[in-house]
Amino acid sequence: MILVTGGAGFIGSNFVLDWLAQSDEPVVNLDKLTYAGNLDNLASLSSDPRHIFVQGDIGDVALVNRLLTEYKPRAVLNFAAESHVDRSIHGPEDFIQTNVVGTFHLLEAVRAYWNGLQGSDKSAFRLLHVSTDEVYGTLENSDPPFNEQNRYEPNSPYSASKAASDHLVRAYHHTYGLPVLTTNCSNNYGPYHFPEKLIPLVIHNALNGKPLPIYGDGQQIRDWLFVKDHCTAIRRVLSAGKVGETYNVGGWNEKPNLEVVHTICAILDELKPRADGQSYNSQITFVKDRPGHDRRYAIDATRLEKELGWKPAETFETGIHKTVQWYLDNQPWVENITSGQYRQWVEKQYQ
Ligand code: NAD
Ligand code: DAU
Protein backbone atom coordinates (compact mmCIF):
# COMPACT_ATOMS: atom_id res chain seq x y z
CA MET A 1 0.00 0.00 0.00
CA ILE A 2 1.19 3.53 -0.82
CA LEU A 3 -0.34 6.87 0.20
CA VAL A 4 -0.41 9.53 -2.50
CA THR A 5 -1.39 13.13 -1.73
CA GLY A 6 -2.76 15.42 -4.45
CA GLY A 7 -3.61 12.41 -6.60
CA ALA A 8 -6.60 14.10 -8.25
CA GLY A 9 -4.43 16.85 -9.78
CA PHE A 10 -2.56 16.80 -13.07
CA ILE A 11 0.61 14.89 -12.19
CA GLY A 12 -0.84 13.02 -9.21
CA SER A 13 -3.69 11.52 -11.23
CA ASN A 14 -1.32 10.54 -14.05
CA PHE A 15 0.88 8.90 -11.41
CA VAL A 16 -2.00 6.95 -9.80
CA LEU A 17 -3.25 5.74 -13.21
CA ASP A 18 0.25 4.76 -14.26
CA TRP A 19 0.99 3.02 -10.95
CA LEU A 20 -2.16 0.88 -11.05
CA ALA A 21 -1.59 0.09 -14.73
CA GLN A 22 1.57 -1.78 -13.80
CA SER A 23 1.16 -2.89 -10.20
CA ASP A 24 -1.55 -4.35 -7.99
CA GLU A 25 -0.25 -2.52 -4.96
CA PRO A 26 -3.19 -0.39 -3.73
CA VAL A 27 -3.14 3.40 -3.46
CA VAL A 28 -4.78 5.59 -0.83
CA ASN A 29 -5.30 8.94 -2.52
CA LEU A 30 -5.69 11.96 -0.20
CA ASP A 31 -6.76 15.09 -2.05
CA LYS A 32 -8.53 18.24 -0.90
CA LEU A 33 -10.19 18.68 -4.30
CA THR A 34 -9.34 22.35 -4.74
CA TYR A 35 -10.20 23.92 -8.11
CA ALA A 36 -7.24 21.90 -9.51
CA GLY A 37 -8.38 18.52 -8.20
CA ASN A 38 -10.68 16.62 -10.52
CA LEU A 39 -12.12 13.17 -9.92
CA ASP A 40 -12.96 12.91 -13.65
CA ASN A 41 -9.23 12.23 -14.12
CA LEU A 42 -9.68 9.03 -12.11
CA ALA A 43 -13.05 7.96 -13.58
CA SER A 44 -11.52 4.76 -14.98
CA LEU A 45 -10.76 3.68 -11.36
CA SER A 46 -14.23 4.38 -9.95
CA SER A 47 -14.98 0.72 -9.26
CA ASP A 48 -11.38 -0.42 -8.78
CA PRO A 49 -10.83 -1.65 -5.18
CA ARG A 50 -7.10 -0.91 -5.47
CA HIS A 51 -7.86 2.83 -5.40
CA ILE A 52 -9.13 4.34 -2.14
CA PHE A 53 -9.99 8.02 -2.51
CA VAL A 54 -10.21 10.25 0.57
CA GLN A 55 -11.14 13.92 0.31
CA GLY A 56 -9.09 15.91 2.82
CA ASP A 57 -6.22 18.26 3.57
CA ILE A 58 -2.56 17.27 4.04
CA GLY A 59 -2.61 19.79 6.89
CA ASP A 60 -5.27 17.82 8.78
CA VAL A 61 -2.99 15.90 11.15
CA ALA A 62 -5.78 13.86 12.75
CA LEU A 63 -6.98 12.68 9.34
CA VAL A 64 -3.47 11.85 8.09
CA ASN A 65 -2.72 10.03 11.37
CA ARG A 66 -5.87 7.98 10.92
CA LEU A 67 -5.03 7.07 7.31
CA LEU A 68 -1.48 6.07 8.23
CA THR A 69 -2.64 3.91 11.15
CA GLU A 70 -5.43 2.28 9.18
CA TYR A 71 -3.63 1.58 5.88
CA LYS A 72 0.00 1.25 7.06
CA PRO A 73 1.54 2.45 3.77
CA ARG A 74 5.15 1.55 2.96
CA ALA A 75 5.57 4.96 1.33
CA VAL A 76 3.99 8.42 1.22
CA LEU A 77 4.31 10.42 -2.02
CA ASN A 78 3.53 14.12 -1.63
CA PHE A 79 2.17 15.70 -4.82
CA ALA A 80 -0.35 17.98 -3.04
CA ALA A 81 0.35 21.66 -3.61
CA GLU A 82 -0.90 24.92 -4.97
CA SER A 83 0.96 24.86 -8.28
CA HIS A 84 0.19 27.88 -10.49
CA VAL A 85 2.72 30.75 -10.46
CA ASP A 86 0.22 33.38 -11.69
CA ARG A 87 -2.26 32.49 -8.93
CA SER A 88 0.55 32.78 -6.38
CA ILE A 89 1.12 36.36 -7.59
CA HIS A 90 -2.57 37.28 -7.17
CA GLY A 91 -2.96 35.46 -3.83
CA PRO A 92 0.08 33.92 -2.11
CA GLU A 93 -1.67 32.90 1.11
CA ASP A 94 -3.05 29.54 -0.08
CA PHE A 95 0.47 28.68 -1.24
CA ILE A 96 1.95 29.29 2.20
CA GLN A 97 -0.89 27.40 3.81
CA THR A 98 -0.70 24.23 1.70
CA ASN A 99 2.87 24.14 0.45
CA VAL A 100 4.57 25.23 3.68
CA VAL A 101 2.21 24.71 6.63
CA GLY A 102 0.50 21.71 5.02
CA THR A 103 3.82 20.00 4.25
CA PHE A 104 4.97 20.68 7.82
CA HIS A 105 1.84 19.00 9.25
CA LEU A 106 2.23 16.09 6.85
CA LEU A 107 5.84 15.66 7.96
CA GLU A 108 4.80 15.65 11.62
CA ALA A 109 2.18 12.95 11.03
CA VAL A 110 4.58 10.85 8.95
CA ARG A 111 7.35 11.22 11.54
CA ALA A 112 5.07 9.93 14.31
CA TYR A 113 3.97 7.02 12.11
CA TRP A 114 7.53 6.12 11.08
CA ASN A 115 8.72 6.28 14.71
CA GLY A 116 6.13 3.64 15.55
CA LEU A 117 7.24 1.24 12.79
CA GLN A 118 9.66 -1.57 13.55
CA GLY A 119 12.25 -3.71 11.79
CA SER A 120 12.07 -3.97 8.02
CA ASP A 121 8.83 -1.91 7.89
CA LYS A 122 10.78 0.97 9.40
CA SER A 123 13.90 0.62 7.27
CA ALA A 124 11.92 0.20 4.03
CA PHE A 125 9.62 3.19 4.59
CA ARG A 126 10.06 6.28 2.35
CA LEU A 127 8.56 9.77 2.11
CA LEU A 128 8.95 11.06 -1.45
CA HIS A 129 8.40 14.80 -1.85
CA VAL A 130 7.60 16.00 -5.38
CA SER A 131 9.13 19.41 -6.07
CA THR A 132 10.07 21.72 -8.88
CA ASP A 133 13.06 23.19 -10.73
CA GLU A 134 11.67 26.67 -9.98
CA VAL A 135 13.32 26.58 -6.53
CA TYR A 136 16.67 27.24 -8.27
CA GLY A 137 15.51 30.59 -9.70
CA THR A 138 16.33 31.71 -13.22
CA LEU A 139 19.16 31.12 -15.72
CA GLU A 140 20.87 33.30 -18.33
CA ASN A 141 20.91 31.75 -21.80
CA SER A 142 24.65 31.04 -21.44
CA ASP A 143 24.37 29.30 -18.02
CA PRO A 144 24.62 25.51 -17.67
CA PRO A 145 21.36 23.75 -16.69
CA PHE A 146 20.46 23.38 -12.99
CA ASN A 147 22.05 20.44 -11.22
CA GLU A 148 21.44 19.27 -7.63
CA GLN A 149 24.24 21.53 -6.34
CA ASN A 150 22.66 24.78 -7.53
CA ARG A 151 21.72 27.26 -4.81
CA TYR A 152 18.04 27.75 -4.01
CA GLU A 153 17.03 31.21 -5.32
CA PRO A 154 13.21 31.13 -5.66
CA ASN A 155 11.64 34.21 -7.28
CA SER A 156 7.84 33.80 -7.03
CA PRO A 157 5.61 33.17 -4.02
CA TYR A 158 4.95 29.71 -5.53
CA SER A 159 8.62 28.78 -5.88
CA ALA A 160 9.45 30.27 -2.46
CA SER A 161 6.74 28.13 -0.87
CA LYS A 162 8.04 25.00 -2.64
CA ALA A 163 11.60 25.85 -1.59
CA ALA A 164 10.41 26.16 2.02
CA SER A 165 8.73 22.75 1.81
CA ASP A 166 11.92 21.20 0.35
CA HIS A 167 13.92 22.66 3.25
CA LEU A 168 11.50 21.22 5.81
CA VAL A 169 11.73 17.79 4.17
CA ARG A 170 15.51 18.00 4.23
CA ALA A 171 15.50 19.09 7.89
CA TYR A 172 13.28 16.16 8.92
CA HIS A 173 15.87 13.83 7.46
CA HIS A 174 18.87 15.50 9.05
CA THR A 175 17.25 16.09 12.43
CA TYR A 176 14.98 13.10 12.91
CA GLY A 177 16.38 10.61 10.42
CA LEU A 178 13.12 10.45 8.46
CA PRO A 179 13.88 8.52 5.23
CA VAL A 180 13.02 11.14 2.61
CA LEU A 181 13.61 11.54 -1.13
CA THR A 182 13.03 14.76 -3.08
CA THR A 183 12.58 15.19 -6.82
CA ASN A 184 12.90 18.58 -8.57
CA CYS A 185 11.28 18.40 -11.97
CA SER A 186 10.96 20.73 -14.95
CA ASN A 187 7.69 21.74 -16.71
CA ASN A 188 5.32 18.82 -17.28
CA TYR A 189 2.70 18.56 -20.02
CA GLY A 190 0.27 15.87 -21.15
CA PRO A 191 -3.24 14.51 -20.44
CA TYR A 192 -5.35 16.02 -17.62
CA HIS A 193 -3.33 19.26 -17.53
CA PHE A 194 -5.55 22.04 -16.18
CA PRO A 195 -6.03 24.73 -18.87
CA GLU A 196 -4.66 27.58 -16.76
CA LYS A 197 -1.12 26.47 -17.71
CA LEU A 198 0.47 27.47 -21.04
CA ILE A 199 0.13 24.29 -23.14
CA PRO A 200 -3.48 23.27 -22.31
CA LEU A 201 -4.58 26.94 -22.27
CA VAL A 202 -3.25 27.47 -25.79
CA ILE A 203 -4.90 24.29 -27.10
CA HIS A 204 -8.21 25.23 -25.46
CA ASN A 205 -8.17 28.85 -26.64
CA ALA A 206 -7.11 27.90 -30.16
CA LEU A 207 -10.04 25.51 -30.54
CA ASN A 208 -12.43 28.14 -29.18
CA GLY A 209 -11.29 30.98 -31.45
CA LYS A 210 -9.80 32.95 -28.54
CA PRO A 211 -6.46 34.84 -28.29
CA LEU A 212 -3.35 32.77 -27.51
CA PRO A 213 -1.74 34.99 -24.82
CA ILE A 214 2.06 35.25 -24.89
CA TYR A 215 3.59 36.99 -21.89
CA GLY A 216 6.22 39.65 -22.77
CA ASP A 217 8.36 38.75 -25.80
CA GLY A 218 7.65 34.99 -25.61
CA GLN A 219 11.37 34.20 -25.50
CA GLN A 220 11.31 32.76 -21.98
CA ILE A 221 12.63 29.20 -22.00
CA ARG A 222 11.16 26.17 -20.23
CA ASP A 223 12.41 22.55 -20.25
CA TRP A 224 9.42 20.33 -21.09
CA LEU A 225 8.86 16.77 -19.88
CA PHE A 226 5.94 14.52 -20.85
CA VAL A 227 4.08 13.74 -17.63
CA LYS A 228 4.37 9.97 -18.00
CA ASP A 229 8.17 10.32 -18.02
CA HIS A 230 7.93 12.23 -14.74
CA CYS A 231 5.88 9.34 -13.32
CA THR A 232 8.50 6.76 -14.33
CA ALA A 233 11.20 8.93 -12.76
CA ILE A 234 9.29 9.12 -9.46
CA ARG A 235 8.79 5.34 -9.44
CA ARG A 236 12.50 4.86 -10.09
CA VAL A 237 13.56 7.27 -7.32
CA LEU A 238 11.11 5.61 -4.91
CA SER A 239 12.52 2.17 -5.57
CA ALA A 240 16.24 2.96 -5.88
CA GLY A 241 16.90 6.55 -4.71
CA LYS A 242 19.39 7.15 -1.91
CA VAL A 243 17.69 8.28 1.29
CA GLY A 244 18.12 11.99 2.02
CA GLU A 245 19.12 12.82 -1.58
CA THR A 246 17.50 15.03 -4.19
CA TYR A 247 17.14 14.15 -7.88
CA ASN A 248 16.60 16.59 -10.75
CA VAL A 249 14.15 15.36 -13.39
CA GLY A 250 14.04 16.87 -16.88
CA GLY A 251 13.59 16.05 -20.54
CA TRP A 252 16.51 17.91 -22.21
CA ASN A 253 13.81 19.77 -24.14
CA GLU A 254 14.46 23.48 -23.77
CA LYS A 255 12.06 25.59 -25.84
CA PRO A 256 11.14 29.28 -25.95
CA ASN A 257 7.42 29.76 -25.23
CA LEU A 258 6.72 31.22 -28.66
CA GLU A 259 8.18 28.13 -30.33
CA VAL A 260 5.98 25.88 -28.16
CA VAL A 261 2.90 27.84 -29.22
CA HIS A 262 3.90 27.75 -32.91
CA THR A 263 4.34 23.96 -32.63
CA ILE A 264 0.88 23.52 -31.10
CA CYS A 265 -0.64 25.71 -33.83
CA ALA A 266 1.08 23.66 -36.56
CA ILE A 267 -0.24 20.38 -35.11
CA LEU A 268 -3.76 21.80 -34.84
CA ASP A 269 -3.53 23.18 -38.40
CA GLU A 270 -2.88 19.61 -39.51
CA LEU A 271 -5.30 17.71 -37.23
CA LYS A 272 -8.19 20.18 -37.04
CA PRO A 273 -7.80 22.99 -39.60
CA ARG A 274 -9.73 26.21 -38.98
CA ALA A 275 -12.89 26.59 -41.08
CA ASP A 276 -11.57 29.82 -42.68
CA GLY A 277 -8.33 28.13 -43.82
CA GLN A 278 -6.12 30.45 -41.72
CA SER A 279 -3.47 29.14 -39.35
CA TYR A 280 -4.11 29.12 -35.59
CA ASN A 281 -0.94 31.27 -35.43
CA SER A 282 -3.15 34.24 -36.33
CA GLN A 283 -4.70 34.00 -32.83
CA ILE A 284 -1.34 34.69 -31.11
CA THR A 285 -1.53 37.86 -28.98
CA PHE A 286 1.29 39.42 -26.98
CA VAL A 287 0.13 40.48 -23.50
CA LYS A 288 1.62 42.07 -20.38
CA ASP A 289 4.50 40.07 -18.91
CA ARG A 290 4.26 38.08 -15.66
CA PRO A 291 5.79 40.12 -12.77
CA GLY A 292 9.21 38.72 -11.83
CA HIS A 293 9.01 36.30 -14.78
CA ASP A 294 11.89 33.78 -14.67
CA ARG A 295 13.69 33.92 -18.03
CA ARG A 296 14.97 30.36 -18.37
CA TYR A 297 14.74 26.99 -16.64
CA ALA A 298 16.82 24.00 -17.71
CA ILE A 299 17.47 20.74 -15.92
CA ASP A 300 20.60 18.62 -15.86
CA ALA A 301 19.19 15.14 -15.18
CA THR A 302 22.57 13.40 -15.38
CA ARG A 303 22.45 12.14 -11.80
CA LEU A 304 19.09 10.40 -12.25
CA GLU A 305 20.26 8.94 -15.56
CA LYS A 306 23.69 7.77 -14.39
CA GLU A 307 22.88 6.60 -10.85
CA LEU A 308 19.37 5.23 -11.36
CA GLY A 309 19.34 4.47 -15.08
CA TRP A 310 16.27 6.63 -15.90
CA LYS A 311 15.69 8.16 -19.34
CA PRO A 312 12.63 9.94 -20.76
CA ALA A 313 10.76 7.93 -23.38
CA GLU A 314 9.28 10.91 -25.23
CA THR A 315 10.89 13.73 -27.17
CA PHE A 316 9.04 17.05 -27.17
CA GLU A 317 7.86 16.35 -30.72
CA THR A 318 6.27 12.96 -29.88
CA GLY A 319 4.91 14.10 -26.51
CA ILE A 320 3.29 17.31 -27.77
CA HIS A 321 1.64 15.44 -30.65
CA LYS A 322 0.11 12.93 -28.19
CA THR A 323 -0.98 15.77 -25.94
CA VAL A 324 -2.79 17.76 -28.65
CA GLN A 325 -4.45 14.56 -29.85
CA TRP A 326 -5.56 13.78 -26.25
CA TYR A 327 -7.24 17.18 -25.92
CA LEU A 328 -8.99 16.73 -29.27
CA ASP A 329 -10.23 13.30 -28.12
CA ASN A 330 -11.30 14.48 -24.66
CA GLN A 331 -13.28 17.67 -25.22
CA PRO A 332 -15.99 16.70 -22.66
CA TRP A 333 -13.26 16.55 -19.97
CA VAL A 334 -12.18 20.09 -20.91
CA GLU A 335 -15.76 21.38 -21.06
CA ASN A 336 -16.48 20.07 -17.55
CA ILE A 337 -13.63 21.98 -15.94
CA THR A 338 -13.80 25.22 -17.94
CA SER A 339 -17.10 26.31 -16.42
CA GLY A 340 -17.83 28.81 -13.57
CA GLN A 341 -14.72 29.25 -11.44
CA TYR A 342 -12.35 28.77 -14.36
CA ARG A 343 -13.97 31.61 -16.33
CA GLN A 344 -13.60 33.98 -13.35
CA TRP A 345 -9.86 33.20 -13.21
CA VAL A 346 -9.40 33.83 -16.94
CA GLU A 347 -11.21 37.18 -16.69
CA LYS A 348 -9.06 38.27 -13.75
CA GLN A 349 -5.76 37.20 -15.32
CA TYR A 350 -6.23 38.28 -18.94
CA GLN A 351 -8.55 41.32 -18.61
P1 NAD B 1 -2.13 20.53 -9.65
O1 NAD B 1 -2.39 21.93 -9.20
O2 NAD B 1 -2.65 20.07 -10.96
O3 NAD B 1 -2.68 19.51 -8.54
C1 NAD B 1 -2.51 19.70 -7.18
C2 NAD B 1 -3.45 18.73 -6.44
O4 NAD B 1 -3.23 18.90 -5.03
C3 NAD B 1 -4.94 19.00 -6.71
O5 NAD B 1 -5.60 17.79 -6.93
C4 NAD B 1 -5.41 19.65 -5.41
O6 NAD B 1 -6.78 19.38 -5.13
C5 NAD B 1 -4.50 19.00 -4.39
N1 NAD B 1 -4.32 19.82 -3.19
C6 NAD B 1 -4.06 21.15 -3.11
N2 NAD B 1 -3.97 21.55 -1.83
C7 NAD B 1 -4.15 20.42 -1.07
C8 NAD B 1 -4.14 20.17 0.32
N3 NAD B 1 -3.94 21.16 1.20
N4 NAD B 1 -4.34 18.91 0.75
C9 NAD B 1 -4.56 17.90 -0.12
N5 NAD B 1 -4.60 18.08 -1.46
C10 NAD B 1 -4.38 19.33 -1.93
O7 NAD B 1 -0.56 20.35 -9.56
P2 NAD B 1 0.41 19.46 -10.47
O8 NAD B 1 0.81 20.23 -11.65
O9 NAD B 1 -0.18 18.11 -10.63
O10 NAD B 1 1.69 19.38 -9.50
C11 NAD B 1 1.83 18.32 -8.55
C12 NAD B 1 3.11 18.53 -7.77
O11 NAD B 1 4.21 18.52 -8.66
C13 NAD B 1 3.18 19.87 -7.04
O12 NAD B 1 3.82 19.67 -5.82
C14 NAD B 1 4.03 20.75 -7.95
O13 NAD B 1 4.72 21.74 -7.20
C15 NAD B 1 4.97 19.72 -8.53
N6 NAD B 1 5.51 20.01 -9.87
C16 NAD B 1 4.68 20.37 -10.89
C17 NAD B 1 5.21 20.57 -12.17
C18 NAD B 1 4.34 20.94 -13.35
O14 NAD B 1 4.87 21.24 -14.42
N7 NAD B 1 3.01 20.89 -13.24
C19 NAD B 1 6.59 20.43 -12.37
C20 NAD B 1 7.41 20.10 -11.29
C21 NAD B 1 6.85 19.87 -10.05
O1 DAU C 1 9.14 24.41 -13.91
C1 DAU C 1 8.20 23.65 -13.23
C2 DAU C 1 6.95 24.46 -13.02
O2 DAU C 1 6.31 24.55 -14.28
C3 DAU C 1 6.02 23.87 -11.97
O3 DAU C 1 6.64 23.87 -10.72
C4 DAU C 1 4.71 24.66 -11.90
O4 DAU C 1 3.81 24.04 -10.99
C5 DAU C 1 4.10 24.68 -13.28
O5 DAU C 1 2.92 25.47 -13.28
C6 DAU C 1 5.09 25.26 -14.30
O6 DAU C 1 5.33 26.67 -14.04
P1 DAU C 1 5.44 27.74 -15.23
O7 DAU C 1 5.15 29.08 -14.69
O8 DAU C 1 6.69 27.57 -16.00
O9 DAU C 1 4.22 27.19 -16.17
P2 DAU C 1 3.08 27.97 -16.99
O10 DAU C 1 2.42 26.95 -17.85
O11 DAU C 1 2.22 28.81 -16.12
O12 DAU C 1 3.91 28.94 -17.92
C7 DAU C 1 4.88 28.42 -18.83
C8 DAU C 1 5.52 29.60 -19.54
O13 DAU C 1 4.55 30.21 -20.39
C9 DAU C 1 5.98 30.70 -18.59
O14 DAU C 1 7.17 31.27 -19.10
C10 DAU C 1 4.86 31.72 -18.62
C11 DAU C 1 4.33 31.59 -20.04
N1 DAU C 1 2.88 31.85 -20.21
C12 DAU C 1 1.99 31.22 -19.39
C13 DAU C 1 0.64 31.44 -19.52
C14 DAU C 1 -0.35 30.74 -18.58
C15 DAU C 1 2.44 32.69 -21.23
O15 DAU C 1 3.25 33.24 -22.01
N2 DAU C 1 1.09 32.89 -21.37
C16 DAU C 1 0.17 32.32 -20.54
O16 DAU C 1 -1.05 32.58 -20.69
Short mmCIF file of N, CA and C and ligand atoms in Angstrom, two decimals, residues 83-86 132-134 158 185-187 196-198 201 213-215 220 222 257 290 293 297 350, ligand 2:
data_model
loop_
_atom_site.label_atom_id
_atom_site.label_comp_id
_atom_site.label_asym_id
_atom_site.label_seq_id
_atom_site.Cartn_x
_atom_site.Cartn_y
_atom_site.Cartn_z
N SER A 83 -0.12 25.03 -7.29
CA SER A 83 0.96 24.86 -8.28
C SER A 83 1.09 25.95 -9.35
N HIS A 84 0.15 26.94 -9.36
CA HIS A 84 0.19 27.88 -10.49
C HIS A 84 0.83 29.22 -10.09
N VAL A 85 1.94 29.54 -10.78
CA VAL A 85 2.72 30.75 -10.46
C VAL A 85 1.85 32.01 -10.52
N ASP A 86 1.02 32.16 -11.57
CA ASP A 86 0.22 33.38 -11.69
C ASP A 86 -0.77 33.52 -10.53
N THR A 132 9.96 21.06 -7.59
CA THR A 132 10.07 21.72 -8.88
C THR A 132 11.46 22.31 -9.12
N ASP A 133 11.79 22.52 -10.40
CA ASP A 133 13.06 23.19 -10.73
C ASP A 133 13.01 24.68 -10.41
N GLU A 134 11.79 25.21 -10.19
CA GLU A 134 11.67 26.67 -9.98
C GLU A 134 12.35 27.13 -8.69
N TYR A 158 5.07 31.17 -5.34
CA TYR A 158 4.95 29.71 -5.53
C TYR A 158 6.30 29.03 -5.29
N CYS A 185 11.55 18.65 -10.54
CA CYS A 185 11.28 18.40 -11.97
C CYS A 185 11.01 19.69 -12.75
N SER A 186 11.24 19.61 -14.05
CA SER A 186 10.96 20.73 -14.95
C SER A 186 9.47 20.73 -15.34
N ASN A 187 9.11 21.58 -16.31
CA ASN A 187 7.69 21.74 -16.71
C ASN A 187 7.12 20.47 -17.31
N GLU A 196 -5.19 26.28 -17.21
CA GLU A 196 -4.66 27.58 -16.76
C GLU A 196 -3.18 27.66 -17.12
N LYS A 197 -2.55 26.52 -17.39
CA LYS A 197 -1.12 26.47 -17.71
C LYS A 197 -0.92 26.61 -19.21
N LEU A 198 0.27 27.04 -19.64
CA LEU A 198 0.47 27.47 -21.04
C LEU A 198 -0.05 26.47 -22.08
N LEU A 201 -3.85 25.68 -22.03
CA LEU A 201 -4.58 26.94 -22.27
C LEU A 201 -4.56 27.29 -23.75
N PRO A 213 -2.50 33.93 -25.50
CA PRO A 213 -1.74 34.99 -24.82
C PRO A 213 -0.29 34.63 -24.57
N ILE A 214 0.61 35.45 -25.10
CA ILE A 214 2.06 35.25 -24.89
C ILE A 214 2.53 36.37 -23.97
N TYR A 215 3.09 35.99 -22.83
CA TYR A 215 3.59 36.99 -21.89
C TYR A 215 4.89 37.60 -22.45
N GLN A 220 10.96 33.47 -23.21
CA GLN A 220 11.31 32.76 -21.98
C GLN A 220 11.41 31.27 -22.32
N ARG A 222 11.51 27.21 -21.20
CA ARG A 222 11.16 26.17 -20.23
C ARG A 222 11.67 24.84 -20.79
N ASN A 257 8.89 29.89 -25.24
CA ASN A 257 7.42 29.76 -25.23
C ASN A 257 6.80 29.94 -26.61
N ARG A 290 4.44 38.52 -17.06
CA ARG A 290 4.26 38.08 -15.66
C ARG A 290 5.25 38.84 -14.78
N HIS A 293 8.99 37.49 -13.92
CA HIS A 293 9.01 36.30 -14.78
C HIS A 293 10.41 35.69 -14.91
N TYR A 297 14.49 28.17 -17.48
CA TYR A 297 14.74 26.99 -16.64
C TYR A 297 15.33 25.92 -17.54
N TYR A 350 -6.48 37.80 -17.57
CA TYR A 350 -6.23 38.28 -18.94
C TYR A 350 -7.07 39.50 -19.32
O1 DAU B 2 9.14 24.41 -13.91
C1 DAU B 2 8.20 23.65 -13.23
C2 DAU B 2 6.95 24.46 -13.02
O2 DAU B 2 6.31 24.55 -14.28
C3 DAU B 2 6.02 23.87 -11.97
O3 DAU B 2 6.64 23.87 -10.72
C4 DAU B 2 4.71 24.66 -11.90
O4 DAU B 2 3.81 24.04 -10.99
C5 DAU B 2 4.10 24.68 -13.28
O5 DAU B 2 2.92 25.47 -13.28
C6 DAU B 2 5.09 25.26 -14.30
O6 DAU B 2 5.33 26.67 -14.04
P1 DAU B 2 5.44 27.74 -15.23
O7 DAU B 2 5.15 29.08 -14.69
O8 DAU B 2 6.69 27.57 -16.00
O9 DAU B 2 4.22 27.19 -16.17
P2 DAU B 2 3.08 27.97 -16.99
O10 DAU B 2 2.42 26.95 -17.85
O11 DAU B 2 2.22 28.81 -16.12
O12 DAU B 2 3.91 28.94 -17.92
C7 DAU B 2 4.88 28.42 -18.83
C8 DAU B 2 5.52 29.60 -19.54
O13 DAU B 2 4.55 30.21 -20.39
C9 DAU B 2 5.98 30.70 -18.59
O14 DAU B 2 7.17 31.27 -19.10
C10 DAU B 2 4.86 31.72 -18.62
C11 DAU B 2 4.33 31.59 -20.04
N1 DAU B 2 2.88 31.85 -20.21
C12 DAU B 2 1.99 31.22 -19.39
C13 DAU B 2 0.64 31.44 -19.52
C14 DAU B 2 -0.35 30.74 -18.58
C15 DAU B 2 2.44 32.69 -21.23
O15 DAU B 2 3.25 33.24 -22.01
N2 DAU B 2 1.09 32.89 -21.37
C16 DAU B 2 0.17 32.32 -20.54
O16 DAU B 2 -1.05 32.58 -20.69
#
